[in-house]
Amino acid sequence: MDILASGVLDPIGSDARRPVIMAFLIFIGMALLWLFTLATAEAENPERLYVANRSLSPVINGFAMAGEQISVVTLLGFSGGVALFGYDGFTYALDFLIMLGVMLLLAQKIRTSGRYTVGDLFALRAPGTGPRIAATVVTLAISLPLIVINLRVAGTSTALLIGMTTDGAQVVCTILMGCLVACFAAVAGLRGTSFMHVAKVPLTLAALAVITLLAVRKFDWDPGSLLSAAVDNSMAPDKYLKPGFWPYTVSLGSLNTFGNHIVLILGMAVMPYQILRVSASRTGRTARRSVSIATGLVGAFVLLLITIGFAAAAVVGASGISAVDAAGESSPIQLASEVLHDGSTGRIVLITVLACVVFLTVITTMTSVTFAAAVSLSHDVFAGGKRRRTETGEVRALRVAAVSMCAVSLSLAAAIHRYPMEFLAVFSISVAASCVFPVLIYSFFWSRFSRRGLLWSVYGGLLLCTVLTLFSPIVSGTAFALWPQASFNWYPYQTPGLISVPAAFALGWLGSVTSSRESQVDFRHVQDEILIGQKAG
């Protein structure tokens, strides 16, 4: 999962190096200027910072929702998966579209309820501090691994772009990006990050579209020829367009693959930053419309990613991609450097624009994840303590939480940046699918759901995710594991969600049916809040 620090191959080239470095410095300067503008413009009001006063239009919020899906991991990782592993990488990219369908099912109910954190939604059926603390624990378990992964990818990709590929340079780039993220998460608020997403989405789509057209032009505008070249230049032409080529799961069976797809779809749909984004809509209807707009934009993004992956395999070749990066994360950068002649102005401009897209994607994605986790801490824990905080105190707690989250994540990312981190992504998404999705389904649709059922579902799902991940093939016993030489992987599947998701549903049901009727919240009041927004706002 590393971008190799060997320096043997240089996909950027000396002609584009200086413009990319200048673009990086200009990007840092503009980011700081935007940060200072936000710092003077934002009011000391929690509601304004958390959900932008619920005033975002459907189009703006739709673009911002699409921007949440365009992360540095999806931009570089999924295109690399298609480039190296063909059909399997293609199917994982399509999961993002199905995930938005799940969001469409829940978006209106989340927004109409007037709640915007996981703790708020848990308190819908189980008032008190216990469910809010459980929600904060789950939010941190989801967010911290995601921040660490994005920081590592951000550091290695930035180091590759500016031509400083040593370990020390990667750590320095990671720390630099992490400090920027801490500043944005502490100051920007949801409105500020929304406009950054709105700027990122068209820039990303335009850059990928240009690279795609230039790649197809190399094959005389014949997509069939491009796909044939991708197959011929792959590591295994006879397996490239067939299922079962994905190296992480090839020996674990089709049930494992099915579990991976289900957990990815359910987990990504209920991420804390997704819930916060849905809650910024004006009404439940506009929330659904925003998700619909985001679906169209993400569909275009996924289509371009898939084409970029096949084009990278055709133009650069699997051997050339894996020589620089074993996971293929550098494939879009390598493709951009190959579609035009060395030394040409167009090539320099194209690589520079792609570098700006990567820089912007890094900042926006990590800011969203960090901000959502900080909101959970300040709103669900600090604001609900024994000593009631003022609005200014709650905002101050938000900023302290954001900086603390980034400090912890930076320390972890710098300490383990040479180790495989796939287990962190699997754990994070599995926790979301196991601890958040079942609770939301029960809260919105089942009248007998109770406090005991909620706590059993959340803590049981979290315990299963932790234990099963620790004893899974992504931690030990396989070539891509954290400790490949060790062997304590008695759980045979890559994702714990295959067991933990149905177990969380079962625990929620068992805890609820064994609770007394008097301890359950009257579902009629909950329906009023969900369906007609009686307490919303």
Short mmCIF file of C-alpha atoms in Angstrom, two decimals, residues 191-424:
data_model
loop_
_atom_site.label_atom_id
_atom_site.label_comp_id
_atom_site.label_asym_id
_atom_site.label_seq_id
_atom_site.Cartn_x
_atom_site.Cartn_y
_atom_site.Cartn_z
CA ARG A 191 -20.35 26.29 5.09
CA GLY A 192 -16.67 26.97 4.43
CA THR A 193 -15.88 23.35 3.54
CA SER A 194 -18.99 23.19 1.35
CA PHE A 195 -17.70 25.86 -1.02
CA MET A 196 -14.33 24.09 -1.18
CA HIS A 197 -16.16 20.91 -2.24
CA VAL A 198 -18.16 22.89 -4.81
CA ALA A 199 -14.91 24.16 -6.34
CA LYS A 200 -13.31 20.71 -6.22
CA VAL A 201 -16.01 18.72 -8.02
CA PRO A 202 -16.01 20.49 -11.44
CA LEU A 203 -12.22 20.88 -11.37
CA THR A 204 -11.78 17.15 -10.70
CA LEU A 205 -14.29 16.07 -13.33
CA ALA A 206 -12.78 18.43 -15.93
CA ALA A 207 -9.23 17.22 -15.25
CA LEU A 208 -10.21 13.54 -15.41
CA ALA A 209 -12.26 14.13 -18.58
CA VAL A 210 -9.32 15.79 -20.35
CA ILE A 211 -6.95 12.96 -19.36
CA THR A 212 -9.52 10.41 -20.54
CA LEU A 213 -9.97 12.08 -23.94
CA LEU A 214 -6.22 12.38 -24.46
CA ALA A 215 -5.78 8.69 -23.58
CA VAL A 216 -8.51 7.61 -26.02
CA ARG A 217 -6.93 9.80 -28.70
CA LYS A 218 -3.75 7.73 -28.46
CA PHE A 219 -5.83 4.77 -29.70
CA ASP A 220 -7.45 6.68 -32.59
CA TRP A 221 -10.62 7.34 -30.55
CA ASP A 222 -11.39 3.62 -30.34
CA PRO A 223 -12.34 2.54 -26.77
CA GLY A 224 -12.19 -1.11 -27.85
CA SER A 225 -8.54 -0.77 -28.79
CA LEU A 226 -7.82 0.91 -25.46
CA LEU A 227 -9.46 -1.93 -23.53
CA SER A 228 -7.59 -4.54 -25.58
CA ALA A 229 -4.30 -2.79 -24.84
CA ALA A 230 -5.19 -2.68 -21.14
CA VAL A 231 -5.75 -6.44 -21.13
CA ASP A 232 -2.54 -7.10 -23.04
CA ASN A 233 -0.47 -4.89 -20.72
CA SER A 234 -1.96 -6.29 -17.49
CA MET A 235 -0.21 -8.71 -15.15
CA ALA A 236 -2.50 -11.59 -16.18
CA PRO A 237 -4.37 -11.01 -19.48
CA ASP A 238 -6.50 -14.13 -19.07
CA LYS A 239 -7.75 -13.03 -15.61
CA TYR A 240 -7.92 -9.25 -16.00
CA LEU A 241 -11.57 -9.01 -17.03
CA LYS A 242 -12.78 -11.85 -14.80
CA PRO A 243 -13.76 -11.88 -11.11
CA GLY A 244 -11.28 -13.24 -8.57
CA PHE A 245 -8.17 -11.25 -9.56
CA TRP A 246 -8.25 -8.93 -6.52
CA PRO A 247 -5.15 -10.05 -4.56
CA TYR A 248 -6.51 -9.28 -1.10
CA THR A 249 -9.44 -11.69 -1.40
CA VAL A 250 -8.49 -14.18 -4.09
CA SER A 251 -8.01 -17.03 -1.60
CA LEU A 252 -10.98 -16.19 0.64
CA GLY A 253 -13.90 -17.16 -1.60
CA SER A 254 -16.95 -15.52 -3.13
CA LEU A 255 -18.74 -15.14 0.24
CA ASN A 256 -15.90 -12.90 1.39
CA THR A 257 -16.24 -10.75 -1.75
CA PHE A 258 -19.99 -10.45 -1.21
CA GLY A 259 -19.39 -9.36 2.40
CA ASN A 260 -16.87 -6.75 1.32
CA HIS A 261 -19.33 -5.15 -1.09
CA ILE A 262 -22.24 -5.16 1.38
CA VAL A 263 -20.18 -3.67 4.19
CA LEU A 264 -18.72 -0.98 1.91
CA ILE A 265 -22.18 0.06 0.71
CA LEU A 266 -23.84 0.11 4.14
CA GLY A 267 -20.88 1.60 6.00
CA MET A 268 -20.15 4.48 3.62
CA ALA A 269 -23.83 5.47 3.54
CA VAL A 270 -23.94 6.24 7.29
CA MET A 271 -20.55 7.83 7.89
CA PRO A 272 -20.78 10.69 10.44
CA TYR A 273 -19.72 13.27 7.87
CA GLN A 274 -22.45 12.03 5.50
CA ILE A 275 -25.08 12.49 8.21
CA LEU A 276 -23.81 16.00 8.96
CA ARG A 277 -23.93 16.88 5.26
CA VAL A 278 -27.51 15.63 4.84
CA SER A 279 -28.57 17.65 7.90
CA ALA A 280 -27.39 20.91 6.29
CA SER A 281 -30.25 20.77 3.76
CA ARG A 282 -33.20 23.15 4.13
CA THR A 283 -35.88 20.44 4.30
CA GLY A 284 -36.24 16.69 3.96
CA ARG A 285 -37.27 17.05 0.32
CA THR A 286 -34.25 19.19 -0.52
CA ALA A 287 -32.06 16.59 1.22
CA ARG A 288 -33.36 13.92 -1.18
CA ARG A 289 -32.86 16.27 -4.11
CA SER A 290 -29.29 16.96 -3.00
CA VAL A 291 -28.57 13.23 -2.84
CA SER A 292 -30.03 12.83 -6.35
CA ILE A 293 -27.75 15.59 -7.69
CA ALA A 294 -24.79 14.00 -5.92
CA THR A 295 -25.65 10.64 -7.48
CA GLY A 296 -25.40 12.08 -10.99
CA LEU A 297 -22.07 13.78 -10.25
CA VAL A 298 -20.61 10.72 -8.53
CA GLY A 299 -21.80 8.58 -11.45
CA ALA A 300 -19.77 10.75 -13.82
CA PHE A 301 -16.79 10.59 -11.43
CA VAL A 302 -16.94 6.79 -11.16
CA LEU A 303 -17.22 6.42 -14.94
CA LEU A 304 -14.16 8.62 -15.42
CA LEU A 305 -12.25 6.74 -12.70
CA ILE A 306 -12.94 3.41 -14.37
CA THR A 307 -11.86 4.77 -17.77
CA ILE A 308 -8.74 6.32 -16.23
CA GLY A 309 -7.86 2.96 -14.69
CA PHE A 310 -8.17 1.05 -17.95
CA ALA A 311 -6.35 3.84 -19.81
CA ALA A 312 -3.46 3.73 -17.32
CA ALA A 313 -3.16 -0.02 -17.83
CA ALA A 314 -3.18 0.48 -21.62
CA VAL A 315 -0.77 3.42 -21.81
CA VAL A 316 1.57 2.88 -18.86
CA GLY A 317 1.18 -0.86 -18.33
CA ALA A 318 0.82 -2.82 -15.11
CA SER A 319 4.57 -3.32 -14.77
CA GLY A 320 5.26 0.41 -15.06
CA ILE A 321 2.54 1.26 -12.54
CA SER A 322 3.55 -1.34 -9.96
CA ALA A 323 7.23 -0.37 -10.27
CA VAL A 324 6.37 3.04 -8.78
CA ASP A 325 3.46 1.98 -6.58
CA ALA A 326 2.47 -1.58 -5.68
CA ALA A 327 -1.17 -0.54 -5.08
CA GLY A 328 -1.50 1.52 -8.26
CA GLU A 329 -2.23 4.78 -6.41
CA SER A 330 0.12 6.70 -8.71
CA SER A 331 -1.60 5.48 -11.91
CA PRO A 332 -3.58 8.72 -12.64
CA ILE A 333 -0.40 10.76 -12.21
CA GLN A 334 1.57 8.40 -14.43
CA LEU A 335 -1.16 8.44 -17.07
CA ALA A 336 -1.26 12.26 -17.09
CA SER A 337 2.49 12.31 -17.69
CA GLU A 338 2.27 9.85 -20.61
CA VAL A 339 -0.66 11.13 -22.69
CA LEU A 340 1.30 14.14 -24.01
CA HIS A 341 4.88 14.52 -25.24
CA ASP A 342 7.66 15.30 -22.78
CA GLY A 343 8.49 18.97 -22.59
CA SER A 344 5.21 20.17 -24.08
CA THR A 345 3.33 23.01 -22.42
CA GLY A 346 0.11 20.98 -22.41
CA ARG A 347 1.78 18.18 -20.45
CA ILE A 348 3.08 20.60 -17.83
CA VAL A 349 -0.32 22.26 -17.46
CA LEU A 350 -2.13 18.91 -17.24
CA ILE A 351 0.16 17.54 -14.52
CA THR A 352 -0.02 20.81 -12.60
CA VAL A 353 -3.83 20.84 -12.68
CA LEU A 354 -3.96 17.20 -11.55
CA ALA A 355 -1.58 18.04 -8.70
CA CYS A 356 -3.91 20.87 -7.62
CA VAL A 357 -6.83 18.43 -7.70
CA VAL A 358 -4.93 16.04 -5.44
CA PHE A 359 -3.99 18.82 -3.00
CA LEU A 360 -7.56 20.13 -2.86
CA THR A 361 -8.98 16.63 -2.45
CA VAL A 362 -6.66 15.94 0.47
CA ILE A 363 -7.69 19.06 2.37
CA THR A 364 -11.45 18.79 1.79
CA THR A 365 -11.78 15.08 2.55
CA MET A 366 -9.80 15.06 5.77
CA THR A 367 -11.40 18.31 6.94
CA SER A 368 -14.88 16.79 6.55
CA VAL A 369 -14.00 13.63 8.49
CA THR A 370 -12.18 15.53 11.24
CA PHE A 371 -14.89 18.17 11.55
CA ALA A 372 -17.67 15.59 11.92
CA ALA A 373 -15.76 13.80 14.69
CA ALA A 374 -15.07 17.11 16.47
CA VAL A 375 -18.76 18.07 16.23
CA SER A 376 -19.68 14.77 17.87
CA LEU A 377 -17.29 15.40 20.75
CA SER A 378 -18.35 19.01 21.33
CA HIS A 379 -22.11 18.53 20.82
CA ASP A 380 -22.70 15.05 22.27
CA VAL A 381 -20.16 15.01 25.12
CA PHE A 382 -18.95 18.45 26.14
CA ALA A 383 -22.21 20.35 25.56
CA GLY A 384 -24.24 17.73 27.41
CA GLY A 385 -22.09 17.53 30.52
CA LYS A 386 -23.11 18.39 34.05
CA ARG A 387 -21.97 21.98 33.61
CA ARG A 388 -23.97 23.45 30.74
CA ARG A 389 -21.70 25.22 28.26
CA THR A 390 -22.45 28.48 26.51
CA GLU A 391 -22.45 28.70 22.71
CA THR A 392 -18.97 30.24 22.81
CA GLY A 393 -17.76 27.46 25.08
CA GLU A 394 -19.19 24.80 22.78
CA VAL A 395 -17.45 26.33 19.75
CA ARG A 396 -14.21 26.48 21.72
CA ALA A 397 -14.63 22.81 22.61
CA LEU A 398 -15.15 22.04 18.90
CA ARG A 399 -11.86 23.68 17.98
CA VAL A 400 -9.93 21.97 20.75
CA ALA A 401 -11.42 18.63 19.70
CA ALA A 402 -10.49 19.18 16.03
CA VAL A 403 -6.88 20.05 16.84
CA SER A 404 -6.61 17.11 19.27
CA MET A 405 -8.00 14.68 16.68
CA CYS A 406 -5.48 15.84 14.11
CA ALA A 407 -2.61 15.66 16.59
CA VAL A 408 -3.43 12.05 17.49
CA SER A 409 -3.95 11.08 13.84
CA LEU A 410 -0.71 12.74 12.77
CA SER A 411 1.23 10.88 15.44
CA LEU A 412 -0.24 7.55 14.33
CA ALA A 413 0.25 8.28 10.62
CA ALA A 414 3.91 9.26 11.13
CA ALA A 415 4.59 6.24 13.35
CA ILE A 416 3.11 3.56 11.06
CA HIS A 417 3.50 5.14 7.63
CA ARG A 418 5.66 2.22 6.39
CA TYR A 419 3.12 -0.44 7.37
CA PRO A 420 0.07 -1.68 5.39
CA MET A 421 -3.02 0.19 6.55
CA GLU A 422 -5.80 -1.68 4.79
CA PHE A 423 -7.00 -3.11 8.10
CA LEU A 424 -7.81 0.42 9.31
#
